[in-house]
Coordinates of C-alpha atoms and ligand atoms in Angstrom, one line a residue:
M1 CA 1.3 0.8 -30.7
A2 CA 2.8 4.2 -29.7
L3 CA 4.4 4.1 -26.3
T4 CA 3.3 6.8 -23.8
T5 CA 6.4 8.7 -22.6
I6 CA 6.4 9.9 -19.0
D7 CA 8.5 12.8 -17.9
N8 CA 9.5 14.0 -14.5
F9 CA 7.4 16.8 -12.9
I10 CA 9.5 19.5 -11.3
N11 CA 8.3 23.0 -10.3
N12 CA 5.0 22.3 -12.1
E13 CA 6.7 21.6 -15.4
F14 CA 7.2 18.3 -17.2
V15 CA 11.0 17.8 -17.7
K16 CA 13.2 15.2 -19.2
P17 CA 15.6 13.2 -17.0
T18 CA 19.0 14.9 -16.8
E19 CA 20.8 12.0 -18.3
G20 CA 18.1 11.5 -21.0
A21 CA 17.7 7.8 -20.3
Y22 CA 14.3 6.0 -20.2
F23 CA 13.2 2.3 -19.8
D24 CA 10.1 0.4 -20.8
T25 CA 7.1 -0.1 -18.6
F26 CA 4.8 -3.1 -19.4
N27 CA 1.2 -3.8 -19.7
P28 CA 1.1 -6.9 -17.5
A29 CA -2.0 -8.4 -19.2
H30 CA -0.3 -8.4 -22.6
G31 CA 3.3 -8.8 -21.5
V32 CA 4.4 -6.0 -23.9
P33 CA 5.7 -2.4 -23.2
H34 CA 3.1 0.3 -23.2
G35 CA 5.2 3.2 -22.0
Q36 CA 8.6 4.7 -21.3
I37 CA 9.7 5.9 -17.8
P38 CA 12.6 8.3 -17.1
D39 CA 15.5 6.5 -15.5
S40 CA 16.1 9.4 -13.1
T41 CA 19.3 9.8 -11.1
K42 CA 20.7 12.0 -8.4
P43 CA 20.9 15.2 -10.4
D44 CA 17.1 14.9 -11.0
V45 CA 16.5 14.5 -7.3
D46 CA 18.7 17.5 -6.7
L47 CA 16.6 19.6 -9.2
A48 CA 13.4 18.4 -7.5
Y49 CA 14.9 19.3 -4.1
K50 CA 15.7 22.8 -5.3
A51 CA 12.1 23.3 -6.4
A52 CA 10.6 21.7 -3.3
S53 CA 12.8 23.6 -0.8
T54 CA 12.1 27.0 -2.5
A55 CA 8.3 26.2 -2.5
F56 CA 8.5 25.2 1.2
T57 CA 9.3 28.8 2.3
T58 CA 5.9 30.0 1.1
W59 CA 3.8 26.8 1.3
S60 CA 4.7 26.2 4.9
K61 CA 3.3 29.7 5.7
T62 CA 0.1 29.2 3.7
T63 CA -3.0 29.1 5.9
K64 CA -4.6 25.8 6.7
A65 CA -7.8 27.0 5.1
E66 CA -6.0 27.7 1.8
R67 CA -4.2 24.3 1.8
S68 CA -7.5 22.6 2.6
R69 CA -9.2 24.4 -0.3
I70 CA -6.6 23.2 -2.8
L71 CA -6.8 19.6 -1.4
Y72 CA -10.5 19.5 -1.9
K73 CA -10.1 20.8 -5.4
I74 CA -7.5 18.0 -6.1
A75 CA -10.1 15.5 -4.9
D76 CA -12.8 16.9 -7.1
L77 CA -10.6 16.8 -10.2
I78 CA -9.6 13.2 -9.5
D79 CA -13.4 12.4 -9.3
A80 CA -14.0 14.4 -12.5
R81 CA -11.3 12.3 -14.4
Q82 CA -12.2 9.1 -12.7
D83 CA -12.7 7.0 -15.8
E84 CA -9.4 8.0 -17.3
F85 CA -7.6 7.1 -14.0
V86 CA -9.5 3.8 -13.7
R87 CA -8.5 2.7 -17.2
A88 CA -4.9 3.7 -16.7
E89 CA -4.5 2.0 -13.3
S90 CA -5.9 -1.2 -14.7
K91 CA -3.8 -1.2 -17.8
D92 CA -0.6 -0.3 -16.0
Q93 CA -0.9 -2.5 -12.9
G94 CA -3.0 -5.5 -14.3
K95 CA -5.8 -5.1 -11.8
P96 CA -9.4 -5.7 -12.7
I97 CA -11.1 -2.5 -13.8
S98 CA -13.9 -3.1 -11.3
L99 CA -11.4 -2.9 -8.4
A100 CA -9.7 0.3 -9.7
K101 CA -13.2 1.8 -10.0
S102 CA -14.5 0.7 -6.6
V103 CA -11.3 1.0 -4.5
D104 CA -8.2 2.5 -5.9
I105 CA -9.3 5.8 -7.6
P106 CA -12.2 6.7 -5.2
R107 CA -9.8 6.2 -2.3
A108 CA -7.2 8.4 -3.9
A109 CA -9.7 11.2 -4.0
Y110 CA -10.8 10.5 -0.5
N111 CA -7.2 10.7 0.8
F112 CA -7.2 14.3 -0.2
R113 CA -10.7 15.0 1.1
F114 CA -9.9 13.4 4.4
F115 CA -6.8 15.4 5.1
A116 CA -8.4 18.6 3.7
G117 CA -10.9 18.3 6.6
K118 CA -8.5 16.9 9.2
I119 CA -6.1 19.9 9.3
L120 CA -9.0 22.2 9.8
H121 CA -10.4 20.3 12.8
S122 CA -7.3 19.2 14.8
V123 CA -6.8 20.9 18.1
E124 CA -3.5 21.1 20.0
E125 CA -2.9 20.7 23.7
A126 CA -2.8 23.4 26.3
A127 CA -2.2 23.0 30.1
E128 CA -1.8 25.4 32.9
L129 CA 1.4 25.0 34.9
E130 CA 0.4 26.3 38.3
G131 CA 2.7 29.1 39.7
V132 CA 4.5 29.4 36.4
G133 CA 2.1 30.1 33.5
F134 CA 0.9 27.7 30.8
N135 CA 2.1 25.4 28.1
Y136 CA 0.7 24.8 24.6
S137 CA 1.8 22.5 21.9
Q138 CA 2.3 23.6 18.3
R139 CA 2.9 21.7 15.1
M140 CA 5.5 22.8 12.6
P141 CA 5.9 21.5 9.0
I142 CA 9.2 19.8 8.7
G143 CA 10.5 20.5 5.2
V144 CA 10.9 18.5 2.0
A145 CA 9.6 14.9 2.3
G146 CA 10.6 11.9 0.2
L147 CA 7.6 9.8 -0.6
I148 CA 8.3 6.3 -2.0
S149 CA 5.4 4.1 -3.1
P150 CA 4.9 0.6 -4.4
W151 CA 3.2 -1.0 -7.4
N152 CA 0.2 -2.8 -5.8
L153 CA -2.1 0.1 -5.2
P154 CA -0.2 2.8 -7.1
L155 CA -2.4 6.0 -6.8
Y156 CA -4.1 4.9 -3.6
L157 CA -0.8 4.5 -1.7
L158 CA 0.9 7.5 -3.2
T159 CA -1.9 9.9 -2.4
W160 CA -2.1 8.4 1.1
K161 CA 1.4 10.0 1.5
I162 CA 1.0 13.2 -0.6
A163 CA -2.3 14.4 1.0
P164 CA -1.2 14.5 4.7
C165 CA 2.3 15.6 3.7
I166 CA 1.2 18.8 1.9
A167 CA -1.8 19.3 4.2
C168 CA 0.7 19.8 7.0
G169 CA 2.6 22.4 5.1
N170 CA 5.5 20.3 3.8
T171 CA 6.6 19.9 0.2
A172 CA 7.3 16.6 -1.5
I173 CA 9.4 14.7 -3.9
C174 CA 7.6 11.5 -4.9
K175 CA 9.2 8.4 -6.3
P176 CA 6.4 6.1 -7.5
S177 CA 7.1 2.4 -8.4
E178 CA 9.0 2.0 -11.6
F179 CA 6.4 -0.7 -12.5
T180 CA 3.4 1.5 -12.2
S181 CA 4.1 5.2 -12.8
L182 CA 1.2 6.1 -15.1
T183 CA -1.4 7.4 -12.7
A184 CA 1.2 9.3 -10.7
Y185 CA 2.1 11.0 -14.0
M186 CA -1.5 11.8 -14.6
L187 CA -1.9 13.2 -11.1
C188 CA 0.7 15.9 -11.9
S189 CA -1.7 17.6 -14.3
V190 CA -4.5 17.4 -11.7
L191 CA -2.2 19.1 -9.1
K192 CA -1.4 21.9 -11.5
D193 CA -5.0 22.4 -12.6
A194 CA -6.1 22.5 -8.9
G195 CA -3.8 25.5 -8.4
L196 CA -1.2 23.8 -6.3
P197 CA 1.8 26.2 -6.3
A198 CA 4.9 25.2 -8.3
G199 CA 7.4 23.0 -6.4
V200 CA 5.0 21.8 -3.7
V201 CA 4.7 18.3 -5.2
N202 CA 7.4 17.0 -7.5
M203 CA 7.6 13.6 -9.2
V204 CA 10.9 11.9 -10.0
F205 CA 10.3 8.6 -11.9
G206 CA 12.8 5.8 -12.1
T207 CA 14.2 2.8 -10.2
G208 CA 14.6 2.3 -6.5
M209 CA 18.4 1.8 -6.8
K210 CA 18.9 5.2 -8.5
A211 CA 16.1 7.7 -7.9
G212 CA 14.8 6.1 -4.7
Q213 CA 18.2 5.7 -3.1
A214 CA 19.1 9.3 -4.0
L215 CA 16.1 10.5 -2.1
V216 CA 16.9 8.4 0.9
E217 CA 20.5 9.5 0.9
H218 CA 19.8 13.2 0.3
P219 CA 21.2 15.0 3.3
R220 CA 18.6 17.7 3.4
I221 CA 15.5 15.6 3.1
P222 CA 14.5 15.1 6.7
L223 CA 11.7 12.6 6.4
I224 CA 10.9 9.5 4.3
S225 CA 7.6 7.8 4.0
F226 CA 7.9 4.4 2.3
T227 CA 5.6 1.5 1.5
G228 CA 7.0 -1.6 -0.1
G229 CA 9.0 -4.7 0.7
T230 CA 10.6 -5.5 4.0
V231 CA 14.1 -6.0 2.5
T232 CA 13.9 -2.6 0.9
G233 CA 12.7 -1.2 4.2
A234 CA 15.8 -2.5 5.9
K235 CA 18.0 -0.8 3.3
I236 CA 16.2 2.5 3.8
I237 CA 16.7 2.3 7.5
A238 CA 20.5 1.7 7.0
N239 CA 20.9 4.3 4.2
S240 CA 19.1 7.0 6.0
A241 CA 20.7 6.3 9.4
P242 CA 23.6 8.8 9.1
Y243 CA 21.1 11.6 8.5
F244 CA 18.7 10.8 11.5
K245 CA 15.7 11.0 9.2
K246 CA 12.2 10.6 10.4
L247 CA 10.9 7.3 8.9
S248 CA 7.5 5.8 8.4
L249 CA 7.8 2.3 6.9
E250 CA 4.8 0.3 5.8
L251 CA 6.2 -3.1 4.9
G252 CA 5.1 -6.6 4.0
G253 CA 2.8 -9.0 5.8
K254 CA 2.0 -12.7 6.2
N255 CA -1.5 -12.1 7.7
A256 CA -3.5 -14.8 9.4
N257 CA -7.2 -15.3 8.7
I258 CA -8.5 -17.2 11.7
V259 CA -11.8 -19.0 11.2
F260 CA -13.5 -20.5 14.4
A261 CA -16.2 -23.1 14.1
D262 CA -18.8 -20.8 15.6
C263 CA -18.4 -18.2 12.8
D264 CA -21.0 -17.0 10.4
F265 CA -19.9 -19.6 7.8
E266 CA -21.1 -17.9 4.6
K267 CA -19.8 -14.5 5.6
A268 CA -16.4 -15.9 6.6
L269 CA -16.2 -17.9 3.4
T270 CA -17.2 -15.1 1.0
T271 CA -14.9 -12.6 2.7
S272 CA -12.0 -15.1 2.8
L273 CA -12.2 -15.4 -0.9
R274 CA -11.8 -11.7 -1.2
S275 CA -9.1 -11.4 1.4
S276 CA -7.2 -14.2 -0.3
F277 CA -7.4 -13.1 -3.9
A278 CA -8.4 -9.4 -4.2
N279 CA -6.0 -7.6 -6.5
Q280 CA -4.4 -11.0 -7.3
G281 CA -3.3 -11.3 -3.7
E282 CA -1.1 -8.2 -4.2
I283 CA -2.3 -6.3 -1.1
C284 CA -0.1 -6.3 1.9
L285 CA -3.3 -6.9 4.0
C286 CA -4.4 -10.1 2.2
G287 CA -5.0 -13.0 4.6
S288 CA -2.6 -15.5 3.1
R289 CA -2.4 -17.9 6.1
I290 CA -5.9 -19.4 6.6
F291 CA -6.3 -21.2 9.9
V292 CA -9.6 -23.1 10.3
E293 CA -10.9 -24.8 13.5
R294 CA -10.9 -28.5 12.8
P295 CA -14.7 -29.3 13.1
I296 CA -15.4 -27.1 10.0
Y297 CA -12.1 -27.5 8.2
E298 CA -13.2 -29.8 5.4
K299 CA -16.4 -27.9 4.8
F300 CA -14.6 -24.6 4.7
L301 CA -11.8 -25.9 2.4
N302 CA -14.3 -27.4 0.0
G303 CA -16.3 -24.1 -0.1
L304 CA -13.1 -22.1 -0.6
V305 CA -11.9 -24.3 -3.4
E306 CA -15.3 -24.2 -5.1
G307 CA -15.4 -20.4 -4.8
A308 CA -11.9 -20.0 -6.1
K309 CA -12.6 -22.1 -9.1
K310 CA -15.5 -19.8 -10.0
L311 CA -13.4 -16.7 -10.0
K312 CA -12.8 -15.3 -13.5
V313 CA -9.1 -14.7 -14.3
G314 CA -8.3 -12.7 -17.5
D315 CA -8.8 -9.4 -19.3
P316 CA -8.5 -6.7 -16.6
S317 CA -10.7 -4.4 -18.6
A318 CA -13.7 -6.8 -18.6
P319 CA -16.2 -5.7 -16.0
D320 CA -16.8 -9.3 -14.7
T321 CA -13.1 -10.2 -14.2
N322 CA -12.2 -11.1 -10.6
L323 CA -8.4 -11.5 -11.0
G324 CA -6.3 -9.6 -13.6
A325 CA -2.6 -10.1 -14.3
L326 CA 0.3 -10.0 -11.8
V327 CA 2.3 -6.8 -12.0
S328 CA 5.4 -8.1 -13.8
K329 CA 7.1 -11.2 -15.3
E330 CA 9.7 -11.2 -12.4
H331 CA 6.9 -11.1 -9.8
W332 CA 4.9 -13.9 -11.7
E333 CA 8.1 -16.0 -11.6
K334 CA 8.6 -15.3 -7.9
V335 CA 5.0 -16.4 -7.1
M336 CA 5.3 -19.5 -9.2
S337 CA 8.5 -20.4 -7.4
Y338 CA 6.6 -20.4 -4.1
I339 CA 4.0 -22.7 -5.6
D340 CA 6.8 -25.1 -6.6
L341 CA 8.3 -24.8 -3.1
G342 CA 5.0 -25.5 -1.6
V343 CA 4.9 -28.9 -3.4
K344 CA 8.5 -29.7 -2.4
E345 CA 7.6 -28.9 1.2
G346 CA 4.9 -31.5 1.1
G347 CA 1.9 -29.4 0.3
K348 CA -1.1 -30.4 -1.8
I349 CA -2.4 -27.9 -4.5
E350 CA -6.1 -28.0 -3.9
C351 CA -6.8 -25.7 -6.9
G352 CA -5.0 -23.4 -9.3
G353 CA -1.2 -23.4 -9.4
Q354 CA -0.8 -22.4 -13.0
K355 CA -1.5 -19.9 -15.7
P356 CA -5.1 -20.4 -16.9
V357 CA -5.1 -22.4 -20.2
S358 CA -8.2 -20.6 -21.4
L359 CA -6.4 -17.3 -22.2
Q360 CA -6.5 -16.4 -25.8
G361 CA -4.8 -13.9 -28.2
E362 CA -3.0 -11.0 -26.7
F363 CA -3.6 -12.3 -23.2
Q364 CA -1.5 -15.5 -23.8
N365 CA 1.6 -13.6 -22.9
G366 CA 0.1 -11.9 -19.8
Y367 CA 1.2 -12.6 -16.3
F368 CA -1.9 -14.4 -15.1
L369 CA -2.2 -17.0 -12.4
E370 CA -5.1 -19.1 -11.2
P371 CA -6.2 -18.5 -7.6
T372 CA -4.2 -21.2 -5.7
I373 CA -4.9 -22.9 -2.4
I374 CA -2.3 -25.1 -0.8
S375 CA -3.1 -27.5 2.1
G376 CA -1.0 -30.0 4.0
L377 CA 1.8 -27.6 5.0
T378 CA 2.9 -27.0 8.6
P379 CA 3.4 -23.6 10.1
S380 CA 7.2 -24.0 10.0
C381 CA 7.3 -24.3 6.1
R382 CA 8.7 -21.4 4.2
V383 CA 5.5 -21.0 2.2
M384 CA 3.6 -20.5 5.4
R385 CA 6.2 -18.0 6.7
E386 CA 7.4 -15.9 3.8
E387 CA 5.4 -13.2 2.0
I388 CA 4.3 -14.4 -1.5
F389 CA 2.2 -11.4 -2.5
G390 CA 0.2 -13.3 -5.1
P391 CA -3.0 -15.3 -5.4
V392 CA -1.7 -18.1 -3.2
V393 CA -3.0 -19.0 0.2
T394 CA -2.3 -21.9 2.6
I395 CA -5.0 -23.5 4.7
Y396 CA -4.4 -25.3 8.0
A397 CA -6.6 -27.0 10.6
F398 CA -6.2 -25.9 14.3
D399 CA -7.6 -27.4 17.5
T400 CA -7.5 -24.7 20.2
E401 CA -7.5 -21.0 20.7
E402 CA -4.1 -21.1 22.4
E403 CA -2.6 -23.0 19.4
V404 CA -4.0 -20.5 16.8
I405 CA -2.7 -17.5 18.7
Q406 CA 0.7 -19.1 19.0
I407 CA 1.0 -20.0 15.3
T408 CA -0.3 -16.6 14.3
N409 CA 2.2 -14.7 16.4
D410 CA 5.1 -17.0 15.4
S411 CA 5.8 -14.8 12.5
E412 CA 8.4 -12.2 11.6
Y413 CA 5.5 -10.0 10.4
G414 CA 2.7 -8.3 12.2
L415 CA 0.6 -6.2 9.8
S416 CA -3.0 -7.4 10.1
C417 CA -5.2 -10.4 11.1
S418 CA -8.9 -11.3 10.6
I419 CA -10.8 -13.3 13.2
W420 CA -14.1 -15.0 12.5
T421 CA -16.3 -15.9 15.4
E422 CA -19.8 -15.1 16.8
N423 CA -18.5 -15.3 20.4
G424 CA -17.8 -11.7 21.4
R425 CA -15.7 -12.6 24.4
R426 CA -13.5 -14.8 22.4
A427 CA -13.2 -12.1 19.7
R428 CA -11.9 -9.6 22.2
R429 CA -9.7 -12.1 24.0
V430 CA -8.0 -13.3 20.8
A431 CA -7.8 -9.8 19.2
G432 CA -6.1 -8.6 22.4
E433 CA -3.4 -11.3 22.0
I434 CA -2.6 -11.0 18.3
Q435 CA 0.6 -9.2 17.4
A436 CA -0.6 -7.1 14.4
G437 CA -1.2 -3.4 13.8
T438 CA -4.8 -4.1 12.7
V439 CA -7.1 -6.8 13.8
W440 CA -10.5 -7.2 12.1
V441 CA -13.3 -9.2 13.7
N442 CA -15.8 -10.6 11.2
T443 CA -14.6 -8.4 8.4
W444 CA -11.6 -7.6 6.3
M445 CA -10.0 -4.4 5.0
A446 CA -12.5 -2.1 6.6
R447 CA -10.3 1.0 7.0
D448 CA -11.2 4.0 9.0
L449 CA -8.7 6.7 8.1
R450 CA -9.0 8.3 11.5
M451 CA -7.5 5.2 13.1
P452 CA -3.8 4.3 13.4
F453 CA -2.4 2.1 10.7
G454 CA 0.9 0.4 10.6
G455 CA 2.8 -2.8 11.3
M456 CA 4.5 -4.6 14.2
K457 CA 7.8 -6.4 13.8
K458 CA 9.1 -6.6 10.2
S459 CA 5.8 -5.2 8.9
G460 CA 6.9 -1.6 9.6
L461 CA 7.8 1.3 11.8
G462 CA 5.4 4.0 12.9
R463 CA 1.7 4.6 12.5
E464 CA -0.2 6.8 10.0
G465 CA -3.9 7.7 9.9
G466 CA -5.7 10.5 11.7
E467 CA -3.6 12.3 14.3
H468 CA -0.8 9.8 13.7
S469 CA -0.3 11.1 10.2
L470 CA -0.1 14.7 11.6
D471 CA 2.5 13.4 14.1
F472 CA 4.6 12.0 11.3
Y473 CA 4.4 15.0 9.0
T474 CA 4.9 17.7 11.6
E475 CA 7.4 18.4 14.4
L476 CA 5.4 18.8 17.6
K477 CA 6.8 21.3 20.1
T478 CA 5.8 22.6 23.5
I479 CA 5.9 26.4 24.2
C480 CA 5.9 27.5 27.8
L481 CA 4.6 31.0 28.5
A482 CA 5.4 32.3 32.0
D483 CA 3.0 34.6 33.8
Ligands
TXE501 O1 9.0 -3.5 -3.6 P1 10.2 -2.6 -3.4 P2 8.7 -4.2 -5.0 C1 6.4 -6.4 -1.1 C2 6.0 -7.7 -1.7 C3 6.8 -7.6 -3.0 C4 8.0 -7.0 -2.5 C5 8.8 -6.4 -3.6 O2 6.4 -8.8 -1.0 O3 7.0 -8.9 -3.6 O4 7.6 -6.1 -1.6 O5 8.0 -5.5 -4.3 C6 11.5 1.7 -4.2 N1 15.9 3.0 -1.8 N2 5.5 -5.3 -1.2 O6 9.8 -4.8 -5.7 O7 11.4 -3.0 -4.1 C7 10.9 1.1 -5.5 O8 11.5 1.7 -6.6 C8 14.8 3.7 -2.0 C9 4.7 -5.0 -0.1 O9 7.9 -3.3 -5.7 O10 10.2 -2.5 -1.9 C10 9.5 1.4 -5.3 O11 9.1 2.7 -5.6 N3 13.7 3.2 -2.7 C11 3.9 -3.8 -0.3 C12 9.3 1.1 -3.8 O12 10.6 1.3 -3.2 C13 13.8 2.0 -3.2 C14 3.7 -3.3 -1.5 C15 8.8 -0.3 -3.4 O13 9.7 -1.2 -4.0 C16 14.9 1.2 -3.0 C17 4.5 -3.7 -2.6 C18 16.0 1.7 -2.3 N4 17.1 1.0 -2.1 C19 5.4 -4.7 -2.4 N5 14.7 0.0 -3.6 C20 3.1 -3.3 0.8 N6 3.4 -3.5 2.1 O14 2.1 -2.7 0.6 C21 13.4 0.0 -4.1 N7 12.9 1.2 -3.9

């Protein structure tokens, strides 16, 4: 099969990497290469910077109405090419086509639509300073932004950065994950067809060590928005420190899913199956630590195991598939190593734990894994503390509200949490105590783009969403006018 060759996108042109090197990108469901990605290096980032900084001088002065018009057009073109994007995302990432169709691609379009509207409707502050005059605040675009995105929700998370960045009048150099560059590459044509001026968005494909690090260490790129692993986040903080860059970091999570005995049992169970295994567990918001109040523990565990066993793992392009393939061989091995560790730490595999034996033909070499539930571990075990980022959850019985708050918060992470209870007072009390950027009560992954989103502790720095995105992608200043 012919491999798709991806090229960098600089100044609205597709260009080969300066050093001419490419590497393979894999179809995770087959375990074979399906494309070639530029192995970009610092000179490519320098070229992109030249284009983006030139474009900034005019784009930053373009009216909000004009920027908004182009963003709406980009959203419309993503919708018009939805099927193409859906198939590509599923093939490149391994996710079920149904998920790409219901979540990833519609949300990518919505990211543009949301910020197209947002910039038109935001109002700045003004205040009279008695005896002096009055003050007003004004937002300025910052310059060329570095946007670095991960492989789990490739187009969804990349567009979550591009849309507010350019809506605010900045220009961008994007570095999508080397594991999943295909839909970012397809987006380049959409941007051009929508009439986005040359140089406003540039894509430099390649590895984190070369292309990513060159962006972070570029002395004239003043802001970096990054989503990815916590260890990488720490490197980005260190590498960008000499330049005092503005950073937004959305990092890992080890999110608690707290189920009280007074919950709506069926709703809690059905949603917990989703929050455990959606996108093969490769969502930073997945609830991988399930804490169940003891009176319903056995019943909930049995229901969860029964539900997990019914989930269909296999061909991502089949419409009824629930779990596709993990993103890469390396990641599959990492997740498997945590299952082994769980057993060594004294856990019991209630279901799953291996590659499904039923896979035939081309799928035999894919990176599939059965949904896995591990019981019998204590909160101090590594499997209950470290982010696994696969279809693996632990389940644990708790006795009191105080205990579950304590074990939830006893974590290096603080991204999200779900609480299941029909007692409204308890819901507010527990939600108020949990150390996480987002707490859902009786739901999971309900995102309102107007609300702040981000992590506490090692789950990240800063907030994005609504006004918070504008805060990150602009410099806010106060102007004082004397009478
Ligand atoms: O992330 P990386 P990976 C977590 C999850 C996963 C782990 C590693 O636990 O197992 O992170 O995943 C670029 N300077 N999440 O390997 O390495 C890299 O090329 C600049 C959580 O994909 O952090 C890619 O574009 N950039 C998560 C991006 O950073 C660098 C989503 C993310 O890669 C770089 C995905 C460097 N030194 C994984 N090193 C979430 N929170 O949503 C790498 N990159």
